[in-house]
Amino acid sequence: MNTERDADELIAEAAAAPVDGWGFDWLAGRATEDRPPWGYARLVADRMALADTALDVDTGGGEVLAEVPRPPKLLTATEGWPPNVEVARRTLRRVGATVVAVAPDAPLPFRDASFDLVVSRHPVRTDWAETARVLRPGGRFLSQQIGPGTMRELSEAILGPLPPPTQRHPGDAVAAAETAGLRVVGLRRATLRAVFSDVGAVVWFLRKVIWTVPDFTVDRYRSQLHALHERITTTGPFQARSTRFLIEATRNNP
């Protein structure tokens, strides 16, 4: 814990740290988050071993995909955040993946029925129609998604009380998948604990996971950050909850 350090020192350190890619190594020793029980990376590796062509949507820096021990013959990834595209290209050379820059909300730039497998970890938004379109009949979609109310305690520590969450509910994902012509074959949910040991960890997390406080800047919320530093110093690490769900679906045969 870094509670003996000045709040502004911790904030400045975190504000200057890089947030490229989708790794969280900078938080080592400063924050922790429980992992879902299903082991997403292992499941991806298992599915990849059975595929000839596969796509990873919103790959981030390619961290999960790079660990696949037996990649398929054709492996492609998309990423929408420009700083992550080059990170992913460097990271994914080891598995022979092609990384394609795709603008947010743009259609997937692939032909119909291109892939046996589509995976996505924490996508910004799942385009279910596009996912179904690029899957071959009988192809499979596997995704670990952020659930409703994730990090709500942290959001409210900065923004104040919020209304109940209306987005990212697993039931909505199931309905959207089925509307797009997919058959959901698996759905699992988990509620996880996150712990922040100093306000610098909070600042870095909010800079990286931008939907937690969508308009976050240090200057805009400096008073709230100071209050959070005082709270951590007085009562101990700040705790929040995150929710995840794992959804797996197949494309119906015509």
mmCIF file with all atom_site columns, C-alpha atoms in Angstrom, residues 37-182:
data_model
loop_
_atom_site.group_PDB
_atom_site.id
_atom_site.type_symbol
_atom_site.label_atom_id
_atom_site.label_alt_id
_atom_site.label_comp_id
_atom_site.label_asym_id
_atom_site.label_entity_id
_atom_site.label_seq_id
_atom_site.pdbx_PDB_ins_code
_atom_site.Cartn_x
_atom_site.Cartn_y
_atom_site.Cartn_z
_atom_site.occupancy
_atom_site.B_iso_or_equiv
_atom_site.pdbx_formal_charge
_atom_site.auth_seq_id
_atom_site.auth_comp_id
_atom_site.auth_asym_id
_atom_site.auth_atom_id
_atom_site.pdbx_PDB_model_num
ATOM 1   C CA . PRO A 1 37  ? -13.965 -19.386 -12.477 1.00 0.00 ? 37  PRO A CA 1
ATOM 2   C CA . TRP A 1 38  ? -14.280 -20.632 -16.072 1.00 0.00 ? 38  TRP A CA 1
ATOM 3   C CA . GLY A 1 39  ? -10.754 -19.712 -17.276 1.00 0.00 ? 39  GLY A CA 1
ATOM 4   C CA . TYR A 1 40  ? -11.375 -17.775 -20.482 1.00 0.00 ? 40  TYR A CA 1
ATOM 5   C CA . ALA A 1 41  ? -7.829  -18.082 -21.875 1.00 0.00 ? 41  ALA A CA 1
ATOM 6   C CA . ARG A 1 42  ? -7.917  -21.868 -21.483 1.00 0.00 ? 42  ARG A CA 1
ATOM 7   C CA . LEU A 1 43  ? -11.299 -22.077 -23.191 1.00 0.00 ? 43  LEU A CA 1
ATOM 8   C CA . VAL A 1 44  ? -10.040 -19.964 -26.085 1.00 0.00 ? 44  VAL A CA 1
ATOM 9   C CA . ALA A 1 45  ? -6.982  -22.206 -26.461 1.00 0.00 ? 45  ALA A CA 1
ATOM 10  C CA . ASP A 1 46  ? -9.215  -25.294 -26.508 1.00 0.00 ? 46  ASP A CA 1
ATOM 11  C CA . ARG A 1 47  ? -11.506 -23.850 -29.190 1.00 0.00 ? 47  ARG A CA 1
ATOM 12  C CA . MET A 1 48  ? -8.587  -22.547 -31.282 1.00 0.00 ? 48  MET A CA 1
ATOM 13  C CA . ALA A 1 49  ? -7.029  -26.018 -31.412 1.00 0.00 ? 49  ALA A CA 1
ATOM 14  C CA . LEU A 1 50  ? -10.146 -27.264 -33.238 1.00 0.00 ? 50  LEU A CA 1
ATOM 15  C CA . ALA A 1 51  ? -10.475 -24.386 -35.725 1.00 0.00 ? 51  ALA A CA 1
ATOM 16  C CA . ASP A 1 52  ? -8.945  -23.795 -39.150 1.00 0.00 ? 52  ASP A CA 1
ATOM 17  C CA . THR A 1 53  ? -9.875  -20.106 -39.306 1.00 0.00 ? 53  THR A CA 1
ATOM 18  C CA . ALA A 1 54  ? -10.451 -17.859 -36.286 1.00 0.00 ? 54  ALA A CA 1
ATOM 19  C CA . LEU A 1 55  ? -11.090 -14.205 -35.468 1.00 0.00 ? 55  LEU A CA 1
ATOM 20  C CA . ASP A 1 56  ? -10.484 -12.307 -32.228 1.00 0.00 ? 56  ASP A CA 1
ATOM 21  C CA . VAL A 1 57  ? -12.642 -9.156  -32.070 1.00 0.00 ? 57  VAL A CA 1
ATOM 22  C CA . ASP A 1 58  ? -11.405 -6.202  -29.981 1.00 0.00 ? 58  ASP A CA 1
ATOM 23  C CA . THR A 1 59  ? -8.133  -7.953  -29.239 1.00 0.00 ? 59  THR A CA 1
ATOM 24  C CA . GLY A 1 60  ? -6.705  -5.052  -27.209 1.00 0.00 ? 60  GLY A CA 1
ATOM 25  C CA . GLY A 1 61  ? -2.953  -5.551  -27.218 1.00 0.00 ? 61  GLY A CA 1
ATOM 26  C CA . GLY A 1 62  ? -3.342  -9.199  -28.214 1.00 0.00 ? 62  GLY A CA 1
ATOM 27  C CA . GLU A 1 63  ? -2.450  -10.433 -24.741 1.00 0.00 ? 63  GLU A CA 1
ATOM 28  C CA . VAL A 1 64  ? -4.888  -13.367 -24.580 1.00 0.00 ? 64  VAL A CA 1
ATOM 29  C CA . LEU A 1 65  ? -4.527  -14.448 -28.190 1.00 0.00 ? 65  LEU A CA 1
ATOM 30  C CA . ALA A 1 66  ? -0.717  -14.483 -27.967 1.00 0.00 ? 66  ALA A CA 1
ATOM 31  C CA . GLU A 1 67  ? -0.884  -17.288 -25.391 1.00 0.00 ? 67  GLU A CA 1
ATOM 32  C CA . VAL A 1 68  ? -2.735  -19.731 -27.656 1.00 0.00 ? 68  VAL A CA 1
ATOM 33  C CA . PRO A 1 69  ? -0.408  -22.760 -27.874 1.00 0.00 ? 69  PRO A CA 1
ATOM 34  C CA . ARG A 1 70  ? -1.855  -24.204 -31.101 1.00 0.00 ? 70  ARG A CA 1
ATOM 35  C CA . PRO A 1 71  ? -3.158  -21.376 -33.278 1.00 0.00 ? 71  PRO A CA 1
ATOM 36  C CA . PRO A 1 72  ? -5.276  -22.186 -36.335 1.00 0.00 ? 72  PRO A CA 1
ATOM 37  C CA . LYS A 1 73  ? -3.946  -21.968 -39.889 1.00 0.00 ? 73  LYS A CA 1
ATOM 38  C CA . LEU A 1 74  ? -5.566  -18.566 -40.396 1.00 0.00 ? 74  LEU A CA 1
ATOM 39  C CA . LEU A 1 75  ? -5.738  -16.296 -37.353 1.00 0.00 ? 75  LEU A CA 1
ATOM 40  C CA . THR A 1 76  ? -7.008  -12.723 -37.537 1.00 0.00 ? 76  THR A CA 1
ATOM 41  C CA . ALA A 1 77  ? -7.676  -10.050 -34.923 1.00 0.00 ? 77  ALA A CA 1
ATOM 42  C CA . THR A 1 78  ? -9.412  -6.681  -35.014 1.00 0.00 ? 78  THR A CA 1
ATOM 43  C CA . GLU A 1 79  ? -8.796  -3.650  -32.829 1.00 0.00 ? 79  GLU A CA 1
ATOM 44  C CA . GLY A 1 80  ? -10.483 -0.257  -32.813 1.00 0.00 ? 80  GLY A CA 1
ATOM 45  C CA . TRP A 1 81  ? -8.212  1.834   -30.588 1.00 0.00 ? 81  TRP A CA 1
ATOM 46  C CA . PRO A 1 82  ? -5.247  3.096   -32.689 1.00 0.00 ? 82  PRO A CA 1
ATOM 47  C CA . PRO A 1 83  ? -2.580  2.924   -29.931 1.00 0.00 ? 83  PRO A CA 1
ATOM 48  C CA . ASN A 1 84  ? -3.436  -0.748  -29.397 1.00 0.00 ? 84  ASN A CA 1
ATOM 49  C CA . VAL A 1 85  ? -3.186  -1.727  -33.060 1.00 0.00 ? 85  VAL A CA 1
ATOM 50  C CA . GLU A 1 86  ? 0.610   -1.544  -33.225 1.00 0.00 ? 86  GLU A CA 1
ATOM 51  C CA . VAL A 1 87  ? 0.937   -3.129  -29.787 1.00 0.00 ? 87  VAL A CA 1
ATOM 52  C CA . ALA A 1 88  ? -1.205  -6.040  -30.962 1.00 0.00 ? 88  ALA A CA 1
ATOM 53  C CA . ARG A 1 89  ? 0.755   -6.437  -34.196 1.00 0.00 ? 89  ARG A CA 1
ATOM 54  C CA . ARG A 1 90  ? 4.007   -6.758  -32.255 1.00 0.00 ? 90  ARG A CA 1
ATOM 55  C CA . THR A 1 91  ? 2.510   -9.075  -29.662 1.00 0.00 ? 91  THR A CA 1
ATOM 56  C CA . LEU A 1 92  ? 0.783   -11.390 -32.127 1.00 0.00 ? 92  LEU A CA 1
ATOM 57  C CA . ARG A 1 93  ? 3.709   -12.025 -34.450 1.00 0.00 ? 93  ARG A CA 1
ATOM 58  C CA . ARG A 1 94  ? 4.548   -15.072 -32.352 1.00 0.00 ? 94  ARG A CA 1
ATOM 59  C CA . VAL A 1 95  ? 1.276   -16.788 -33.319 1.00 0.00 ? 95  VAL A CA 1
ATOM 60  C CA . GLY A 1 96  ? 1.207   -15.563 -36.918 1.00 0.00 ? 96  GLY A CA 1
ATOM 61  C CA . ALA A 1 97  ? -1.933  -13.464 -36.514 1.00 0.00 ? 97  ALA A CA 1
ATOM 62  C CA . THR A 1 98  ? -2.935  -10.620 -38.828 1.00 0.00 ? 98  THR A CA 1
ATOM 63  C CA . VAL A 1 99  ? -4.227  -7.526  -36.992 1.00 0.00 ? 99  VAL A CA 1
ATOM 64  C CA . VAL A 1 100 ? -6.795  -5.365  -38.794 1.00 0.00 ? 100 VAL A CA 1
ATOM 65  C CA . ALA A 1 101 ? -7.663  -1.847  -37.621 1.00 0.00 ? 101 ALA A CA 1
ATOM 66  C CA . VAL A 1 102 ? -11.442 -1.451  -37.542 1.00 0.00 ? 102 VAL A CA 1
ATOM 67  C CA . ALA A 1 103 ? -13.252 1.777   -36.708 1.00 0.00 ? 103 ALA A CA 1
ATOM 68  C CA . PRO A 1 104 ? -15.707 1.565   -33.801 1.00 0.00 ? 104 PRO A CA 1
ATOM 69  C CA . ASP A 1 105 ? -19.173 0.447   -34.918 1.00 0.00 ? 105 ASP A CA 1
ATOM 70  C CA . ALA A 1 106 ? -17.936 -0.305  -38.452 1.00 0.00 ? 106 ALA A CA 1
ATOM 71  C CA . PRO A 1 107 ? -18.898 -3.610  -40.112 1.00 0.00 ? 107 PRO A CA 1
ATOM 72  C CA . LEU A 1 108 ? -16.333 -6.375  -39.885 1.00 0.00 ? 108 LEU A CA 1
ATOM 73  C CA . PRO A 1 109 ? -14.186 -6.205  -43.054 1.00 0.00 ? 109 PRO A CA 1
ATOM 74  C CA . PHE A 1 110 ? -14.481 -9.901  -43.877 1.00 0.00 ? 110 PHE A CA 1
ATOM 75  C CA . ARG A 1 111 ? -16.536 -11.969 -46.296 1.00 0.00 ? 111 ARG A CA 1
ATOM 76  C CA . ASP A 1 112 ? -19.590 -13.921 -45.205 1.00 0.00 ? 112 ASP A CA 1
ATOM 77  C CA . ALA A 1 113 ? -18.859 -17.264 -43.537 1.00 0.00 ? 113 ALA A CA 1
ATOM 78  C CA . SER A 1 114 ? -15.114 -16.585 -43.217 1.00 0.00 ? 114 SER A CA 1
ATOM 79  C CA . PHE A 1 115 ? -14.425 -18.135 -39.803 1.00 0.00 ? 115 PHE A CA 1
ATOM 80  C CA . ASP A 1 116 ? -14.954 -21.352 -37.889 1.00 0.00 ? 116 ASP A CA 1
ATOM 81  C CA . LEU A 1 117 ? -14.490 -19.489 -34.620 1.00 0.00 ? 117 LEU A CA 1
ATOM 82  C CA . VAL A 1 118 ? -14.966 -15.922 -33.384 1.00 0.00 ? 118 VAL A CA 1
ATOM 83  C CA . VAL A 1 119 ? -13.837 -14.950 -29.891 1.00 0.00 ? 119 VAL A CA 1
ATOM 84  C CA . SER A 1 120 ? -13.904 -11.675 -27.992 1.00 0.00 ? 120 SER A CA 1
ATOM 85  C CA . ARG A 1 121 ? -12.827 -10.737 -24.485 1.00 0.00 ? 121 ARG A CA 1
ATOM 86  C CA . HIS A 1 122 ? -14.510 -7.664  -23.009 1.00 0.00 ? 122 HIS A CA 1
ATOM 87  C CA . PRO A 1 123 ? -15.741 -6.225  -26.317 1.00 0.00 ? 123 PRO A CA 1
ATOM 88  C CA . VAL A 1 124 ? -16.780 -2.593  -26.307 1.00 0.00 ? 124 VAL A CA 1
ATOM 89  C CA . ARG A 1 125 ? -19.973 -3.649  -28.099 1.00 0.00 ? 125 ARG A CA 1
ATOM 90  C CA . THR A 1 126 ? -20.922 -6.951  -29.703 1.00 0.00 ? 126 THR A CA 1
ATOM 91  C CA . ASP A 1 127 ? -22.366 -6.588  -33.185 1.00 0.00 ? 127 ASP A CA 1
ATOM 92  C CA . TRP A 1 128 ? -24.359 -9.795  -33.173 1.00 0.00 ? 128 TRP A CA 1
ATOM 93  C CA . ALA A 1 129 ? -25.485 -9.544  -36.791 1.00 0.00 ? 129 ALA A CA 1
ATOM 94  C CA . GLU A 1 130 ? -21.910 -9.095  -38.005 1.00 0.00 ? 130 GLU A CA 1
ATOM 95  C CA . THR A 1 131 ? -20.695 -11.909 -35.767 1.00 0.00 ? 131 THR A CA 1
ATOM 96  C CA . ALA A 1 132 ? -23.271 -14.265 -37.256 1.00 0.00 ? 132 ALA A CA 1
ATOM 97  C CA . ARG A 1 133 ? -22.489 -13.088 -40.776 1.00 0.00 ? 133 ARG A CA 1
ATOM 98  C CA . VAL A 1 134 ? -18.749 -13.885 -40.648 1.00 0.00 ? 134 VAL A CA 1
ATOM 99  C CA . LEU A 1 135 ? -19.251 -17.271 -38.960 1.00 0.00 ? 135 LEU A CA 1
ATOM 100 C CA . ARG A 1 136 ? -19.551 -20.383 -41.073 1.00 0.00 ? 136 ARG A CA 1
ATOM 101 C CA . PRO A 1 137 ? -22.670 -22.510 -40.535 1.00 0.00 ? 137 PRO A CA 1
ATOM 102 C CA . GLY A 1 138 ? -22.006 -24.507 -37.392 1.00 0.00 ? 138 GLY A CA 1
ATOM 103 C CA . GLY A 1 139 ? -19.247 -22.054 -36.415 1.00 0.00 ? 139 GLY A CA 1
ATOM 104 C CA . ARG A 1 140 ? -18.821 -20.989 -32.818 1.00 0.00 ? 140 ARG A CA 1
ATOM 105 C CA . PHE A 1 141 ? -18.711 -17.669 -30.931 1.00 0.00 ? 141 PHE A CA 1
ATOM 106 C CA . LEU A 1 142 ? -17.122 -17.473 -27.474 1.00 0.00 ? 142 LEU A CA 1
ATOM 107 C CA . SER A 1 143 ? -16.988 -14.254 -25.497 1.00 0.00 ? 143 SER A CA 1
ATOM 108 C CA . GLN A 1 144 ? -16.285 -13.094 -21.963 1.00 0.00 ? 144 GLN A CA 1
ATOM 109 C CA . GLN A 1 145 ? -18.233 -9.893  -21.449 1.00 0.00 ? 145 GLN A CA 1
ATOM 110 C CA . ILE A 1 146 ? -18.467 -7.170  -18.846 1.00 0.00 ? 146 ILE A CA 1
ATOM 111 C CA . GLY A 1 147 ? -21.749 -7.436  -16.972 1.00 0.00 ? 147 GLY A CA 1
ATOM 112 C CA . PRO A 1 148 ? -24.104 -4.806  -15.533 1.00 0.00 ? 148 PRO A CA 1
ATOM 113 C CA . GLY A 1 149 ? -22.997 -2.601  -12.672 1.00 0.00 ? 149 GLY A CA 1
ATOM 114 C CA . THR A 1 150 ? -19.303 -3.433  -13.014 1.00 0.00 ? 150 THR A CA 1
ATOM 115 C CA . MET A 1 151 ? -17.160 -1.217  -10.764 1.00 0.00 ? 151 MET A CA 1
ATOM 116 C CA . ARG A 1 152 ? -20.283 0.658   -9.730  1.00 0.00 ? 152 ARG A CA 1
ATOM 117 C CA . GLU A 1 153 ? -18.785 1.427   -6.309  1.00 0.00 ? 153 GLU A CA 1
ATOM 118 C CA . LEU A 1 154 ? -15.806 3.099   -7.981  1.00 0.00 ? 154 LEU A CA 1
ATOM 119 C CA . SER A 1 155 ? -17.995 4.990   -10.438 1.00 0.00 ? 155 SER A CA 1
ATOM 120 C CA . GLU A 1 156 ? -20.116 6.311   -7.569  1.00 0.00 ? 156 GLU A CA 1
ATOM 121 C CA . ALA A 1 157 ? -17.049 7.275   -5.526  1.00 0.00 ? 157 ALA A CA 1
ATOM 122 C CA . ILE A 1 158 ? -16.194 9.672   -8.355  1.00 0.00 ? 158 ILE A CA 1
ATOM 123 C CA . LEU A 1 159 ? -19.602 10.611  -9.781  1.00 0.00 ? 159 LEU A CA 1
ATOM 124 C CA . GLY A 1 160 ? -21.970 10.218  -6.844  1.00 0.00 ? 160 GLY A CA 1
ATOM 125 C CA . PRO A 1 161 ? -25.131 8.027   -6.785  1.00 0.00 ? 161 PRO A CA 1
ATOM 126 C CA . LEU A 1 162 ? -26.088 6.481   -10.119 1.00 0.00 ? 162 LEU A CA 1
ATOM 127 C CA . PRO A 1 163 ? -29.342 4.951   -11.413 1.00 0.00 ? 163 PRO A CA 1
ATOM 128 C CA . PRO A 1 164 ? -29.577 1.164   -11.749 1.00 0.00 ? 164 PRO A CA 1
ATOM 129 C CA . PRO A 1 165 ? -27.652 -0.186  -14.748 1.00 0.00 ? 165 PRO A CA 1
ATOM 130 C CA . THR A 1 166 ? -29.663 -0.682  -17.929 1.00 0.00 ? 166 THR A CA 1
ATOM 131 C CA . GLN A 1 167 ? -26.980 -2.139  -20.208 1.00 0.00 ? 167 GLN A CA 1
ATOM 132 C CA . ARG A 1 168 ? -24.806 -5.259  -20.489 1.00 0.00 ? 168 ARG A CA 1
ATOM 133 C CA . HIS A 1 169 ? -27.356 -7.648  -19.002 1.00 0.00 ? 169 HIS A CA 1
ATOM 134 C CA . PRO A 1 170 ? -26.722 -11.286 -19.992 1.00 0.00 ? 170 PRO A CA 1
ATOM 135 C CA . GLY A 1 171 ? -30.366 -11.825 -20.927 1.00 0.00 ? 171 GLY A CA 1
ATOM 136 C CA . ASP A 1 172 ? -30.168 -9.007  -23.465 1.00 0.00 ? 172 ASP A CA 1
ATOM 137 C CA . ALA A 1 173 ? -27.077 -10.631 -25.004 1.00 0.00 ? 173 ALA A CA 1
ATOM 138 C CA . VAL A 1 174 ? -28.881 -13.959 -25.337 1.00 0.00 ? 174 VAL A CA 1
ATOM 139 C CA . ALA A 1 175 ? -31.873 -12.302 -27.015 1.00 0.00 ? 175 ALA A CA 1
ATOM 140 C CA . ALA A 1 176 ? -29.641 -10.353 -29.425 1.00 0.00 ? 176 ALA A CA 1
ATOM 141 C CA . ALA A 1 177 ? -27.649 -13.462 -30.312 1.00 0.00 ? 177 ALA A CA 1
ATOM 142 C CA . GLU A 1 178 ? -30.778 -15.457 -31.096 1.00 0.00 ? 178 GLU A CA 1
ATOM 143 C CA . THR A 1 179 ? -32.244 -12.615 -33.155 1.00 0.00 ? 179 THR A CA 1
ATOM 144 C CA . ALA A 1 180 ? -29.056 -12.630 -35.254 1.00 0.00 ? 180 ALA A CA 1
ATOM 145 C CA . GLY A 1 181 ? -29.450 -16.332 -36.005 1.00 0.00 ? 181 GLY A CA 1
ATOM 146 C CA . LEU A 1 182 ? -27.152 -17.772 -33.362 1.00 0.00 ? 182 LEU A CA 1
#
